[in-house]
Amino acid sequence: MTIFTRLVDIDFSACDPSSSRGVMIWLISNAPSLKAIHLTESHFLPDVSNAMINMSHLSKLEITKIRGTAEFYDPITSFIRHHIAMEDQSTLEEFSLHINDGITHAAAWLNLISQMNHLKDLKLLAGVFPEYFLPVLQKIGRGCPSLESLTLGNAYYRDANFTDGVIRSLCEHPKLRYLKSSSQVIISRRLFRFVQVS
């Protein structure tokens, strides 16, 4: 059996989801030192999710092009619930989500992130954070007990659109040390109010 003993990071983002699934599962299952995976929503199917659940060292996961499809819901929910159940034994420390605008109102699985005890670095990358996204951030502000770094904004554009209250919802988090944003608006006005109330 071929085993990639030194492979620690792999990026599937450019692969065709329809033809690469078998190879992805095989690589994930035969790289015992693999710690970081990058892929798109289209790659994140049940058997791929199950292969990642069985990993013993996964510490970083990046999912791009998230549209909130029905096919994505069950696999991502199962994956997050697994790491919630692992509690402090979970190895996942960094979670990056590139979310397409307009889907956050339907993404109920995002609420589960606040229950991930071992997560230290969370990146929620989107161009718009509307009012109906506030409950997600409020739960993160009260949960994610190990969270030290949070990035909000857009990975590709200079500015992101934040509704009032987004930053304030995070001000009581006990361990949050680094707050990053691509939005100039948040720095000039809302961050000031955040500092005033914290």
Short mmCIF file of C-alpha atoms in Angstrom, two decimals, residues 4-131:
data_model
loop_
_atom_site.label_atom_id
_atom_site.label_comp_id
_atom_site.label_asym_id
_atom_site.label_seq_id
_atom_site.Cartn_x
_atom_site.Cartn_y
_atom_site.Cartn_z
CA PHE A 4 2.27 9.52 1.92
CA THR A 5 4.02 9.69 5.27
CA ARG A 6 5.32 13.27 4.87
CA LEU A 7 2.29 14.91 3.22
CA VAL A 8 0.89 17.58 5.58
CA ASP A 9 -1.08 19.97 3.33
CA ILE A 10 -3.17 19.36 0.21
CA ASP A 11 -5.27 21.67 -1.99
CA PHE A 12 -8.09 20.12 -4.01
CA SER A 13 -9.66 23.46 -5.00
CA ALA A 14 -8.69 23.30 -8.67
CA CYS A 15 -9.76 19.67 -9.15
CA ASP A 16 -12.93 18.69 -11.00
CA PRO A 17 -15.31 17.47 -8.25
CA SER A 18 -17.02 14.93 -10.48
CA SER A 19 -13.84 13.10 -11.44
CA SER A 20 -11.57 13.62 -8.43
CA ARG A 21 -13.68 12.33 -5.53
CA GLY A 22 -12.14 8.85 -5.49
CA VAL A 23 -8.60 10.24 -5.61
CA MET A 24 -9.41 12.73 -2.85
CA ILE A 25 -10.70 10.03 -0.53
CA TRP A 26 -7.74 7.79 -1.30
CA LEU A 27 -5.22 10.58 -0.58
CA ILE A 28 -6.97 11.64 2.63
CA SER A 29 -7.07 8.03 3.81
CA ASN A 30 -3.41 7.32 2.98
CA ALA A 31 -1.69 10.41 4.37
CA PRO A 32 -1.41 9.83 8.14
CA SER A 33 0.40 13.13 8.76
CA LEU A 34 -2.05 15.28 6.77
CA LYS A 35 -3.01 18.37 8.76
CA ALA A 36 -4.48 20.86 6.28
CA ILE A 37 -7.05 20.48 3.49
CA HIS A 38 -8.34 23.10 1.03
CA LEU A 39 -11.38 22.34 -1.13
CA THR A 40 -14.62 23.80 -2.50
CA GLU A 41 -18.20 23.18 -1.42
CA SER A 42 -18.68 20.97 -4.49
CA HIS A 43 -15.96 18.61 -3.21
CA PHE A 44 -17.49 18.32 0.27
CA LEU A 45 -19.72 15.28 -0.27
CA PRO A 46 -20.66 12.66 2.37
CA ASP A 47 -17.85 10.21 1.61
CA VAL A 48 -15.26 12.99 1.57
CA SER A 49 -16.62 14.33 4.87
CA ASN A 50 -16.47 10.83 6.38
CA ALA A 51 -12.86 10.42 5.26
CA MET A 52 -11.96 13.70 7.00
CA ILE A 53 -13.87 12.71 10.13
CA ASN A 54 -11.62 9.65 10.34
CA MET A 55 -8.45 11.75 10.18
CA SER A 56 -6.45 11.91 13.39
CA HIS A 57 -4.41 15.08 12.77
CA LEU A 58 -6.61 17.49 10.78
CA SER A 59 -5.95 20.94 12.21
CA LYS A 60 -6.85 23.26 9.30
CA LEU A 61 -9.78 23.17 6.87
CA GLU A 62 -10.57 25.73 4.18
CA ILE A 63 -13.79 25.51 2.16
CA THR A 64 -14.31 27.94 -0.74
CA LYS A 65 -17.21 28.79 -3.06
CA ILE A 66 -19.85 28.02 -0.43
CA ARG A 67 -23.31 28.46 -1.97
CA GLY A 68 -25.32 26.64 0.66
CA THR A 69 -26.58 23.82 -1.55
CA ALA A 70 -28.70 20.99 -0.18
CA GLU A 71 -25.93 18.51 -1.02
CA PHE A 72 -23.53 20.41 1.26
CA TYR A 73 -25.80 20.60 4.32
CA ASP A 74 -25.62 17.04 5.65
CA PRO A 75 -21.86 16.50 5.14
CA ILE A 76 -20.83 19.81 6.73
CA THR A 77 -23.30 19.31 9.59
CA SER A 78 -21.95 15.82 10.29
CA PHE A 79 -18.36 17.08 10.16
CA ILE A 80 -18.97 19.94 12.59
CA ARG A 81 -21.03 17.77 14.95
CA HIS A 82 -18.19 15.24 15.03
CA HIS A 83 -15.72 17.90 16.19
CA ILE A 84 -18.25 19.21 18.72
CA ALA A 85 -18.59 15.70 20.16
CA MET A 86 -14.78 15.40 20.34
CA GLU A 87 -14.71 18.48 22.61
CA ASP A 88 -11.11 19.18 23.68
CA GLN A 89 -9.91 16.08 21.84
CA SER A 90 -10.73 17.71 18.50
CA THR A 91 -7.62 18.55 16.48
CA LEU A 92 -9.33 21.16 14.27
CA GLU A 93 -7.95 24.57 15.22
CA GLU A 94 -8.35 26.66 12.05
CA PHE A 95 -11.56 26.84 10.00
CA SER A 96 -11.86 29.09 6.92
CA LEU A 97 -15.19 29.52 5.12
CA HIS A 98 -15.53 31.51 1.89
CA ILE A 99 -19.26 32.21 1.76
CA ASN A 100 -21.06 33.46 -1.35
CA ASP A 101 -23.25 36.50 -0.70
CA GLY A 102 -26.92 35.83 -0.05
CA ILE A 103 -26.81 32.34 1.46
CA THR A 104 -26.17 33.00 5.13
CA HIS A 105 -29.90 33.18 5.97
CA ALA A 106 -30.26 29.53 4.97
CA ALA A 107 -26.99 28.23 6.41
CA ALA A 108 -28.27 26.80 9.69
CA TRP A 109 -25.09 24.75 10.10
CA LEU A 110 -23.16 27.97 10.77
CA ASN A 111 -24.81 28.14 14.19
CA LEU A 112 -23.05 24.92 15.18
CA ILE A 113 -19.61 26.55 14.92
CA SER A 114 -20.09 28.24 18.30
CA GLN A 115 -20.07 24.79 19.96
CA MET A 116 -16.59 23.86 18.69
CA ASN A 117 -14.53 23.92 21.89
CA HIS A 118 -11.04 23.60 20.41
CA LEU A 119 -11.33 26.05 17.49
CA LYS A 120 -8.72 28.82 17.75
CA ASP A 121 -8.82 30.60 14.38
CA LEU A 122 -12.05 31.22 12.45
CA LYS A 123 -12.30 33.01 9.10
CA LEU A 124 -15.77 33.93 7.84
CA LEU A 125 -15.13 35.45 4.44
CA ALA A 126 -18.08 37.08 2.71
CA GLY A 127 -18.84 40.36 0.99
CA VAL A 128 -22.01 41.02 2.99
CA PHE A 129 -22.88 40.35 6.64
CA PRO A 130 -26.60 41.22 6.81
CA GLU A 131 -28.78 41.52 9.89
#
